[in-house]
Coordinates of N, CA and C in Angstrom, one line a residue:
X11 N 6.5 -4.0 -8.5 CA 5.5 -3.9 -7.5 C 5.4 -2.5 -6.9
X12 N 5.0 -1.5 -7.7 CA 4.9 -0.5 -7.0 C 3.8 -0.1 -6.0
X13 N 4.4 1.0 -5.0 CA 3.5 0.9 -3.9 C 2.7 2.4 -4.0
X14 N 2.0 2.7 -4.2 CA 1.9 3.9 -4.2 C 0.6 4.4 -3.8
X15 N 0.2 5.6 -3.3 CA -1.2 6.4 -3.1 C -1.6 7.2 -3.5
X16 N -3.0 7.6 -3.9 CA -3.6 8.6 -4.2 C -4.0 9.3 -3.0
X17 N -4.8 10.6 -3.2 CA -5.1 11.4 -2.5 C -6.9 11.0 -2.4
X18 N -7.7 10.7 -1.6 CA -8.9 10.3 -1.3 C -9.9 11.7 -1.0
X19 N -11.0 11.6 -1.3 CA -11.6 12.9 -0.8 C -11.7 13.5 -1.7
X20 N -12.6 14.9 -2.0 CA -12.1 16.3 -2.1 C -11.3 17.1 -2.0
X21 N -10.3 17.0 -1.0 CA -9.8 17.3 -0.8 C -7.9 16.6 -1.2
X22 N -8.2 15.6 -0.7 CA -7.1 15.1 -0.5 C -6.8 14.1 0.6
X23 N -7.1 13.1 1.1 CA -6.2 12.6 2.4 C -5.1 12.6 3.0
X24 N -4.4 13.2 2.2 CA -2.6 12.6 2.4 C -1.8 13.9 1.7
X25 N -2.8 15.2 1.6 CA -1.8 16.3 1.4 C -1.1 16.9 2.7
X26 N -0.6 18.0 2.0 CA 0.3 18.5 3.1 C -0.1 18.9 4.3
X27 N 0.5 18.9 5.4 CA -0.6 19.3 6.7 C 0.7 19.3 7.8
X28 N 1.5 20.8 8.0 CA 2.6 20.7 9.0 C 2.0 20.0 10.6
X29 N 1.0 20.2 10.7 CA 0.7 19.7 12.1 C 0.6 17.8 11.9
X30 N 0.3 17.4 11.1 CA 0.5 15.9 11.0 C 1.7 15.1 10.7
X31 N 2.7 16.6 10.1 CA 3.8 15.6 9.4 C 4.2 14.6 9.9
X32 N 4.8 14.4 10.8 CA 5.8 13.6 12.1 C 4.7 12.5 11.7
X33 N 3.4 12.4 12.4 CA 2.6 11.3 12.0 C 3.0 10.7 11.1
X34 N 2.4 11.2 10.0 CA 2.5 10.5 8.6 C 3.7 9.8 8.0
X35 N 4.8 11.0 8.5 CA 6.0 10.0 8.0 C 6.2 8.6 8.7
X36 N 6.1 8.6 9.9 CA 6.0 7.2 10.6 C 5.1 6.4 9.9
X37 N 3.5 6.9 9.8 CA 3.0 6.1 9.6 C 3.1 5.2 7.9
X38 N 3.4 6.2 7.2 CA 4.3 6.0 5.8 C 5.6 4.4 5.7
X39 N 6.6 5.1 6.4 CA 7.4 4.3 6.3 C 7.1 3.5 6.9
X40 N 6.4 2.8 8.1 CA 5.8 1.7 8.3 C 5.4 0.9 7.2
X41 N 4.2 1.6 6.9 CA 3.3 0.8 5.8 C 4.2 0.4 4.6
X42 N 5.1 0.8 3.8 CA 5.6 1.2 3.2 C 6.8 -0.3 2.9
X43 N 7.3 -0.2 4.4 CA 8.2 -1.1 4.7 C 7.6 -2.7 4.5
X44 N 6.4 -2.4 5.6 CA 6.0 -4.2 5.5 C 5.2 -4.6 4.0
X45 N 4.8 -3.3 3.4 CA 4.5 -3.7 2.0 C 5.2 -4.3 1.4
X46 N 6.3 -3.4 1.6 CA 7.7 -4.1 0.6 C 8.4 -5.8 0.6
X47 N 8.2 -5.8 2.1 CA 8.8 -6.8 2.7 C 8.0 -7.6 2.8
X48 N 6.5 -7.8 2.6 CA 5.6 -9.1 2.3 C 5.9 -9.5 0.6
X49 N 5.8 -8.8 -0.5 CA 6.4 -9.2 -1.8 C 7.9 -9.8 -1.4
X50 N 8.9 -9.3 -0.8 CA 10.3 -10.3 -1.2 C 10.1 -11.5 -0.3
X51 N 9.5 -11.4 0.5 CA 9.1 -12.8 1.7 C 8.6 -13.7 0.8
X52 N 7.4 -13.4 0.3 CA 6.5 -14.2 -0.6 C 7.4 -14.8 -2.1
X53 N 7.7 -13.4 -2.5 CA 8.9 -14.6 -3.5 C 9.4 -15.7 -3.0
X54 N 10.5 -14.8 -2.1 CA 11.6 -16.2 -1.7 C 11.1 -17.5 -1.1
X55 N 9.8 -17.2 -0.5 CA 9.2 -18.5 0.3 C 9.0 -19.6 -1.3
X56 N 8.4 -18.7 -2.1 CA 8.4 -19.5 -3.3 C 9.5 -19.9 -4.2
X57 N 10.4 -19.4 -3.7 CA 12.0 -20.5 -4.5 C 12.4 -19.1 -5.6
X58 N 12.4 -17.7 -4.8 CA 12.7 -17.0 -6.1 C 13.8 -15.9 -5.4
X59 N 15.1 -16.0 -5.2 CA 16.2 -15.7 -4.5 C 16.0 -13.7 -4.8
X60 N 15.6 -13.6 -6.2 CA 16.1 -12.0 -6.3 C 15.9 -11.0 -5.2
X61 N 15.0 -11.0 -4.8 CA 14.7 -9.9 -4.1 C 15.9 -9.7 -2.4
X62 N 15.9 -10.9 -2.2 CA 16.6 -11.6 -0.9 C 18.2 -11.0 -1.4
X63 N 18.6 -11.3 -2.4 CA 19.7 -11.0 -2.9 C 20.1 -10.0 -3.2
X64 N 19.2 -9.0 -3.1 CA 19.5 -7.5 -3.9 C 18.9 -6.6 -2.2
X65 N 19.2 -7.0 -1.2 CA 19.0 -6.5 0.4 C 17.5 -6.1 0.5
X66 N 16.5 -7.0 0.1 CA 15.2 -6.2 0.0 C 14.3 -7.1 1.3
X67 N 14.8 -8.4 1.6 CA 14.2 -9.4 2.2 C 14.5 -8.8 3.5
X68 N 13.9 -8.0 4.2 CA 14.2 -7.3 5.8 C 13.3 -6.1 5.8
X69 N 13.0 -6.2 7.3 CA 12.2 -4.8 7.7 C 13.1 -3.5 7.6
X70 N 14.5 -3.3 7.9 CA 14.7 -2.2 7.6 C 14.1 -1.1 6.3
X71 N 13.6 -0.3 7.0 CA 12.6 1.1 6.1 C 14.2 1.5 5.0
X72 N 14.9 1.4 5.1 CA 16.2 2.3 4.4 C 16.2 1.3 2.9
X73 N 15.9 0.5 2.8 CA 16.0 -0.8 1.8 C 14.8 -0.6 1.1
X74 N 13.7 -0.1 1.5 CA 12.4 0.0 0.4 C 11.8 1.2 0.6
X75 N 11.9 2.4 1.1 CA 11.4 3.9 1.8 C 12.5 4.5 0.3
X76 N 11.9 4.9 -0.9 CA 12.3 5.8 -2.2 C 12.1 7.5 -1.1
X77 N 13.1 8.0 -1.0 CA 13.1 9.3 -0.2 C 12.4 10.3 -1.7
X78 N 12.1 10.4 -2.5 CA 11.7 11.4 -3.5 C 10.0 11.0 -3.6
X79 N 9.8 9.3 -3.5 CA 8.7 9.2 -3.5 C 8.0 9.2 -2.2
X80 N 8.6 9.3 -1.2 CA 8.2 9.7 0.3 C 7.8 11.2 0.5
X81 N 8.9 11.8 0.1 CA 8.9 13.3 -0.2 C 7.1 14.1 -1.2
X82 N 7.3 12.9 -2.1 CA 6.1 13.8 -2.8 C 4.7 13.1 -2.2
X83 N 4.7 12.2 -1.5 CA 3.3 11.8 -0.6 C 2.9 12.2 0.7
X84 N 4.1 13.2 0.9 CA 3.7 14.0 1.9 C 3.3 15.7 1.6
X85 N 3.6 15.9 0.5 CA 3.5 17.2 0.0 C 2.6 17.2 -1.2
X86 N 1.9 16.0 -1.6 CA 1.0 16.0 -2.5 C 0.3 14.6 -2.3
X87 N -0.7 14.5 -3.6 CA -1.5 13.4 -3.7 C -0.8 11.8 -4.4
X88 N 0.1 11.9 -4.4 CA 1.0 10.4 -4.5 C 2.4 10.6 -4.3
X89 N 2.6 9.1 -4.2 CA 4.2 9.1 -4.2 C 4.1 7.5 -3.9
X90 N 5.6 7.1 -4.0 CA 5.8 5.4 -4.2 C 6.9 5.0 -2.9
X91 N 7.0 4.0 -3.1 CA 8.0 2.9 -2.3 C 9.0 2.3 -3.2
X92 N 10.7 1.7 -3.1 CA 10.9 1.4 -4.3 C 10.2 -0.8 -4.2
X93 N 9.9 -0.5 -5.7 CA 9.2 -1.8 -5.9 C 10.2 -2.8 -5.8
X94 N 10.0 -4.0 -4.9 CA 10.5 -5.4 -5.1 C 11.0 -6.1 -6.5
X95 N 12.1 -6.6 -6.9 CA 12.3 -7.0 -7.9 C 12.3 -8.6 -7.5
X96 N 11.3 -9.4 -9.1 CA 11.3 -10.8 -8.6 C 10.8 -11.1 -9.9
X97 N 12.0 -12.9 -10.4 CA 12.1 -13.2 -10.9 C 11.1 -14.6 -11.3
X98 N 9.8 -14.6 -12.0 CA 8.7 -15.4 -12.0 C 9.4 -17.1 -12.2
X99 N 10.0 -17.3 -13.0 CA 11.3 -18.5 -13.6 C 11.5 -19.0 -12.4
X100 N 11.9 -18.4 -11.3 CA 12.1 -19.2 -10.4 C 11.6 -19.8 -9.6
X101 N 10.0 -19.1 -10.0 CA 9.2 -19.9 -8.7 C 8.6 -21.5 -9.0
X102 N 8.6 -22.2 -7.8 CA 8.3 -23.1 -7.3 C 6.6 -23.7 -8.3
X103 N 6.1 -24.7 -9.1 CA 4.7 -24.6 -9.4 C 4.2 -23.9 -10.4
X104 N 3.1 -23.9 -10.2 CA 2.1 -22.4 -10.9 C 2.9 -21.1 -10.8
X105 N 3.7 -21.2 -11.6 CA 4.5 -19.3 -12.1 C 3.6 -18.2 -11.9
X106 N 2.3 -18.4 -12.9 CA 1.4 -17.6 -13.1 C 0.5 -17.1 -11.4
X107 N 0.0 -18.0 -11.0 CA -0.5 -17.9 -9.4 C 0.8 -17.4 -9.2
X108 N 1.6 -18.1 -9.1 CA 3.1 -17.5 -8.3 C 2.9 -15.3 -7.6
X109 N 3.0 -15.4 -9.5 CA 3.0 -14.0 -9.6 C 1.4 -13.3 -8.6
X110 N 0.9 -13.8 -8.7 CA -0.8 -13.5 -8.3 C -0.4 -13.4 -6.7
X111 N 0.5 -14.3 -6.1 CA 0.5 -14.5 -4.5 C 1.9 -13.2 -4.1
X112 N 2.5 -12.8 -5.1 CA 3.4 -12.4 -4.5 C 3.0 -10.7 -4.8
X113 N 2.1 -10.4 -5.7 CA 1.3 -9.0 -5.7 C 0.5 -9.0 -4.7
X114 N -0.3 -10.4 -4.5 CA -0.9 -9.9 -3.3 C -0.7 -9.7 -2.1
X115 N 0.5 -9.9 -2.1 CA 1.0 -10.1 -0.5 C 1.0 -8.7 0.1
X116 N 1.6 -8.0 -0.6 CA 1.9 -6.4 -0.2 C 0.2 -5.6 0.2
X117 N -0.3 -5.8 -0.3 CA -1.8 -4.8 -0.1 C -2.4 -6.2 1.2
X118 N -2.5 -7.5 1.1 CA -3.0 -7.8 2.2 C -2.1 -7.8 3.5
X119 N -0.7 -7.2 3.3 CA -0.3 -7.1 4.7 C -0.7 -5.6 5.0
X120 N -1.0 -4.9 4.2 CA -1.6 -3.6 4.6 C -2.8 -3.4 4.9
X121 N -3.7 -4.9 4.9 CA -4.9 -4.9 5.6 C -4.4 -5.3 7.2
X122 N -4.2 -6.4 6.7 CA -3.6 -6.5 8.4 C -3.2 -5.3 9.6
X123 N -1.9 -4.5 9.0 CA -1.9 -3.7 9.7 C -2.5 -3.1 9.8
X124 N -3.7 -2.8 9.2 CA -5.2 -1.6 9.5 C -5.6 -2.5 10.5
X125 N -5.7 -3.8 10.3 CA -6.8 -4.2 11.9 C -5.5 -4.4 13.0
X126 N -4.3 -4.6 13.2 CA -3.6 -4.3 14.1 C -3.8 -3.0 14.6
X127 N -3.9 -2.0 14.1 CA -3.7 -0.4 14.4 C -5.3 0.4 14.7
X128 N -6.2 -0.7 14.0 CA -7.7 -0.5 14.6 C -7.5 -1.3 16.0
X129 N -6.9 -2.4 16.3 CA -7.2 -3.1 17.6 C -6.6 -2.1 18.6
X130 N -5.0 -1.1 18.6 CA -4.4 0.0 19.1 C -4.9 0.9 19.1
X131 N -5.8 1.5 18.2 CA -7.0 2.6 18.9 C -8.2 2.1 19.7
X132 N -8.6 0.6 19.8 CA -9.4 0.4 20.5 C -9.2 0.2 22.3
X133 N -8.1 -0.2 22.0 CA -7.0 -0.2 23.1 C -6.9 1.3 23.9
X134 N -6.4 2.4 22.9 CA -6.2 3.6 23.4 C -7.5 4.0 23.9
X135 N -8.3 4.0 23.3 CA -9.7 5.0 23.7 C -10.8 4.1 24.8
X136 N -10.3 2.5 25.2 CA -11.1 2.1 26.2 C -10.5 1.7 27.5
X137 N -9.1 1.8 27.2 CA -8.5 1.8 28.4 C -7.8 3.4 29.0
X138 N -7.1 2.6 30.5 CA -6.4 4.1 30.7 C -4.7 3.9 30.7
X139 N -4.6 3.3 29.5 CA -2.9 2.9 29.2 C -2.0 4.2 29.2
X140 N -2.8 5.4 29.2 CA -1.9 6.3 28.5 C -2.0 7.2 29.7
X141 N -2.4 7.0 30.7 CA -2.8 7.6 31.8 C -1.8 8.5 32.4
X142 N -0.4 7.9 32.4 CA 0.4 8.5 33.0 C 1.4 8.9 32.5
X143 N 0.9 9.1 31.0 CA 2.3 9.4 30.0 C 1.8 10.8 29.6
X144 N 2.8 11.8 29.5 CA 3.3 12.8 29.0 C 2.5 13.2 28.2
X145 N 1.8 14.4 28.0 CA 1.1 14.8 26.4 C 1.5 14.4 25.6
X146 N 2.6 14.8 25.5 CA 3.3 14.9 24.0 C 3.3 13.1 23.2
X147 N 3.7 12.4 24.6 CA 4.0 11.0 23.9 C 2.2 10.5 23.6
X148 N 1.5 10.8 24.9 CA 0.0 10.4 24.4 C -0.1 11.0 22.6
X149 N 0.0 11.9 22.9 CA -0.5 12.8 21.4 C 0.3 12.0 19.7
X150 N 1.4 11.5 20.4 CA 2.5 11.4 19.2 C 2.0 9.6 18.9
X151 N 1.4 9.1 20.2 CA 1.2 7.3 20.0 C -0.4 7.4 19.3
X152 N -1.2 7.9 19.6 CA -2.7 8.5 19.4 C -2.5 8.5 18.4
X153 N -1.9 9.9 17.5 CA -2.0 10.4 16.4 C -1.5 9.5 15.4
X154 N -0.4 8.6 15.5 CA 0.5 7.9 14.7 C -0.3 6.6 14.9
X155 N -1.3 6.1 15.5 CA -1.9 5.1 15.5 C -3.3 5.7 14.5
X156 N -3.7 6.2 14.8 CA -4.9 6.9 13.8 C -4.2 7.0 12.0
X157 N -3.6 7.3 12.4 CA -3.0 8.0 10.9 C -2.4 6.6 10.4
X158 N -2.0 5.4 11.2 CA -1.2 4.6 10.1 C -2.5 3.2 10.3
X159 N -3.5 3.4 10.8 CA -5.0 2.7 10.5 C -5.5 3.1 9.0
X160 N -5.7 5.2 8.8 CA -6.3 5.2 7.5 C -5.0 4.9 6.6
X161 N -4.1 5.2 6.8 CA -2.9 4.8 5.6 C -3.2 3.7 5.1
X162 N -3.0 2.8 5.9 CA -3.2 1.0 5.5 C -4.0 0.7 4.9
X163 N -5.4 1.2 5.4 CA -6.3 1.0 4.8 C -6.6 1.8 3.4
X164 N -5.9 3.1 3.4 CA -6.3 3.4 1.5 C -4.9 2.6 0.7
X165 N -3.6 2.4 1.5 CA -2.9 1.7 0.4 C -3.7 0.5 -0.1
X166 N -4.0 -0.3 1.3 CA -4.5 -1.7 0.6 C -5.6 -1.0 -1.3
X167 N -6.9 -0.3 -0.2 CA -7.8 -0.3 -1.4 C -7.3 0.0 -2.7
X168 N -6.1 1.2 -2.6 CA -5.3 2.0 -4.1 C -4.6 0.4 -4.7
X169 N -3.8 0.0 -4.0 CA -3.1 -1.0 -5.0 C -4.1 -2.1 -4.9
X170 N -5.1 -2.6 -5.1 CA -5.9 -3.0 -4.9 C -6.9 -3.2 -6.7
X171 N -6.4 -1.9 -7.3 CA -7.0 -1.4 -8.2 C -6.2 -2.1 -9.5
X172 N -7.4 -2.0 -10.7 CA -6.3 -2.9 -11.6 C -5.8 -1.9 -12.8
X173 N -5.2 -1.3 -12.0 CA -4.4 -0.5 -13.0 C -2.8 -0.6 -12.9
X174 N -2.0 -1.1 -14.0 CA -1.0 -1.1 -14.3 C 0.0 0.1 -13.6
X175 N 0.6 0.3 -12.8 CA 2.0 -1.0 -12.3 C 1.2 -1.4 -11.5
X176 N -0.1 -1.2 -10.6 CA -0.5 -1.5 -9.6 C -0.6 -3.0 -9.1
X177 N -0.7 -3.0 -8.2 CA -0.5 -4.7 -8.0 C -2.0 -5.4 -7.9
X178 N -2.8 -4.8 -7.8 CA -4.5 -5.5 -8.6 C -4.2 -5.5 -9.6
X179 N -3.3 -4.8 -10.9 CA -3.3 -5.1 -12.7 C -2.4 -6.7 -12.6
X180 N -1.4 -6.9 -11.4 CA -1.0 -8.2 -11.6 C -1.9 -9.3 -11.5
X181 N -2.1 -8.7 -10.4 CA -3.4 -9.9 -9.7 C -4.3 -10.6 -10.9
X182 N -5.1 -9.6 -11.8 CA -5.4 -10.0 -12.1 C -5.6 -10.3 -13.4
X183 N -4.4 -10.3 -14.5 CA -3.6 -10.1 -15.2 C -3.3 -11.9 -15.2
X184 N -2.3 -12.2 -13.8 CA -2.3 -13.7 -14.0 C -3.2 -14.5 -13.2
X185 N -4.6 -14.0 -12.5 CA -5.6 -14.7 -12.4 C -6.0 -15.4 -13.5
X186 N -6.2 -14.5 -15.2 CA -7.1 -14.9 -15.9 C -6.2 -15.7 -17.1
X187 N -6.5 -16.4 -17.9 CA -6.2 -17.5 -18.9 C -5.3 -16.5 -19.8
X188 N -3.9 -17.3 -20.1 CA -3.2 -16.9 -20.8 C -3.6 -15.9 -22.2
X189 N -4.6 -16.1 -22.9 CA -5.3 -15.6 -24.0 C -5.1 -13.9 -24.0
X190 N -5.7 -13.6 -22.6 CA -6.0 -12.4 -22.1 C -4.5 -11.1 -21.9
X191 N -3.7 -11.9 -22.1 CA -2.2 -11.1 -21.8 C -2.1 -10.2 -23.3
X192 N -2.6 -10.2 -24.4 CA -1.9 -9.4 -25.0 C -3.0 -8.2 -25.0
X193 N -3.7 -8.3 -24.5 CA -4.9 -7.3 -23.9 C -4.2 -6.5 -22.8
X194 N -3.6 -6.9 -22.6 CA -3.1 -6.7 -21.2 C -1.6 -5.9 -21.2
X195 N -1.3 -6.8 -22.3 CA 0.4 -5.9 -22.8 C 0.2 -4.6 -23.6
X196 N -1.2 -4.4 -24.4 CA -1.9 -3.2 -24.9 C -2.1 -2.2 -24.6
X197 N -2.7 -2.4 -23.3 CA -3.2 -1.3 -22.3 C -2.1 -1.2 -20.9
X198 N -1.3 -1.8 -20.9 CA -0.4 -1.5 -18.8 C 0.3 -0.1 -19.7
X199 N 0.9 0.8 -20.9 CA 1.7 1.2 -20.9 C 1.2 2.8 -21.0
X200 N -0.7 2.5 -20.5 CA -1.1 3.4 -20.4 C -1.6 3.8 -19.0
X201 N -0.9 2.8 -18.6 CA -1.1 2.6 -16.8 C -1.1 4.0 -15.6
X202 N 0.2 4.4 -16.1 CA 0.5 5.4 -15.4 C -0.2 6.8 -15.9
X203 N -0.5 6.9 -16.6 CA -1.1 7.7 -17.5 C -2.8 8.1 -16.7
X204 N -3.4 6.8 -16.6 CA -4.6 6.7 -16.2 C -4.4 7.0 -14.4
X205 N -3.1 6.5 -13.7 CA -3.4 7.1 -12.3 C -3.1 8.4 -12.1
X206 N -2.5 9.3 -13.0 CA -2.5 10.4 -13.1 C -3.7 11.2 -13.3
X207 N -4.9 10.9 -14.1 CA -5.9 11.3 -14.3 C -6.8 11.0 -13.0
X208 N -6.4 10.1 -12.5 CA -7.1 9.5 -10.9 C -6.8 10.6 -10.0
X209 N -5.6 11.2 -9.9 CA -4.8 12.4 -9.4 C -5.5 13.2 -9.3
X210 N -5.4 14.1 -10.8 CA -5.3 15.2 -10.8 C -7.2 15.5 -11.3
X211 N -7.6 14.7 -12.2 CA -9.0 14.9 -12.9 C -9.9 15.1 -11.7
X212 N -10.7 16.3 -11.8 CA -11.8 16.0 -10.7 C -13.0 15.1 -11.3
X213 N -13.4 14.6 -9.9 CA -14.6 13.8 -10.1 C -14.4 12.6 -10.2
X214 N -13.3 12.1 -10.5 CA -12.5 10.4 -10.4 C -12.5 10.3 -9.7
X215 N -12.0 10.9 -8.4 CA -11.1 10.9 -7.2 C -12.2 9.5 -6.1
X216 N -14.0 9.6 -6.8 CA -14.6 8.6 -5.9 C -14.2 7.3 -6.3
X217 N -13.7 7.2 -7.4 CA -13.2 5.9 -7.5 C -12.4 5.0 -6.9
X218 N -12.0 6.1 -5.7 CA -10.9 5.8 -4.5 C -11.4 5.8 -3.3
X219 N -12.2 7.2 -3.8 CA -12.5 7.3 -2.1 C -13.9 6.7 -1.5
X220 N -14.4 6.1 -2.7 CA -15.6 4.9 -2.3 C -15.5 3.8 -1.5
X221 N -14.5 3.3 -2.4 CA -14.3 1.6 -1.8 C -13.5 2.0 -0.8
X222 N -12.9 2.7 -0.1 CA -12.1 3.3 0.7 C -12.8 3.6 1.8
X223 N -13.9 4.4 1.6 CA -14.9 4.6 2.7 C -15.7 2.9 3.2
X224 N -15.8 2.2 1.9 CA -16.5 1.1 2.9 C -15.5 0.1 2.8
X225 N -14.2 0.0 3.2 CA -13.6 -0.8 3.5 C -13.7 0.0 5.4
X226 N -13.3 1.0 5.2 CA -13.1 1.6 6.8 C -14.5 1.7 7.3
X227 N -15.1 1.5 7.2 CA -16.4 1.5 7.6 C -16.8 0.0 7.8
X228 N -16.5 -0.8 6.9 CA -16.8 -2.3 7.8 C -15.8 -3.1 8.8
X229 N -14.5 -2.3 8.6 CA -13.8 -2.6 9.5 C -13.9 -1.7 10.8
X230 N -14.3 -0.7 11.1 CA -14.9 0.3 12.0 C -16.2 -0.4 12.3
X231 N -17.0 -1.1 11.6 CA -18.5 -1.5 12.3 C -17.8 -2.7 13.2
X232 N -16.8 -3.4 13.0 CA -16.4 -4.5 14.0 C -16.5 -4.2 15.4
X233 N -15.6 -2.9 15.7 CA -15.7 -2.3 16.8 C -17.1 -2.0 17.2
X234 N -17.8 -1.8 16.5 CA -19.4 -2.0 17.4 C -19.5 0.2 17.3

């Protein structure tokens, strides 16, 4: 269950930027964490002990925050989370769904957190909560609420996508009728391969930064 992002834009969304670091890393390991920790929930709710067993089932950021792949998402256009380990055998029912609910767990709790963290900018910018606090803390709660609204919202869209490791290739991999798997076992080992080219190739980059734009855009039209 890897977690990972691309860079959005022309530019980049999530390159280097000393004036936002601090942000980002919060906002990072946030996202990062409850990613992680909606896949081992979702297993184990479904009768599949590994993840729980191997210290992954908890919010502590120290248990799913990969410091090399943190390191390079802040100084470039990707980097990862370490993935959930989970054992399909053990789940409870439909295995196949199994697998389908427990990829999707990680990208829809990173929607969530985008509309929690949109309802906290809506909060900041219509009230006067912040009235009597300090620049710095205004600036540091503002900025880390902005920054971990767009995070959420491009992790969801990025793993969203069905590209192998990504957790859209599981989704939908065991959405579709057994037949379709060796199609599937043909092409994932070229997986990483292709989000590399998403990376670095120009001109792919809207592949990301489309659905990206109108996810934040219809969740921004809520707000009115």
């Amino acid at each position: 269950m890897n977690c990972s992002l691309l860079g959005t834009g022309e530019n980049g969304l999530f390159n280097f930027d000393l004036n936002t670091l601090l942000f980002r890393i919060i906002a990072f390991v946030i996202a990062f964490t409850v990613h992680e920790w909606a896949h081992a929930f979702v297993a184990y709710k479904l009768g599949d002990p590994t993840a729980k067993n191997e210290g992954r089932l908890t919010l502590n950021p120290i248990s799913h925050v990969d410091p090399f792949g943190m390191l390079l998402i802040l100084f470039g256009p990707f980097g990862w989370a370490r993935p959930v380990p989970f054992n399909a055998f053990h789940f409870r029912g439909n295995r196949r769904l199994g697998v389908v609910w427990v990829s999707l767990a990680g990208p829809l709790m990173n929607l969530l957190l985008a509309f929690l963290f949109m309802g906290a900018m809506w909060v900041l910018a219509t009230t006067n909560i912040t009235a009597a606090w300090p620049d710095w803390a205004t600036r540091l709660v503002g900025e880390t609420v902005k920054w971990s609204f767009m995070i959420n919202v491009a992790l969801f869209v990025f793993n969203m996508l069905p590209i192998a490791p990504l957790d859209g290739s599981k989704i939908l991999r065991y959405l579709l009728p057994h037949r379709f798997d060796r199609f599937f076992d043909k092409i994932e080992p070229y997986g990483t391969f292709a989000l590399l080219l998403l990376v670095f190739l120009p001109g792919l980059g809207f592949l990301i930064y489309q659905p990206y734009k109108w996810v934040m855009g219809a969740m921004l039209s809520l707000l009115g």
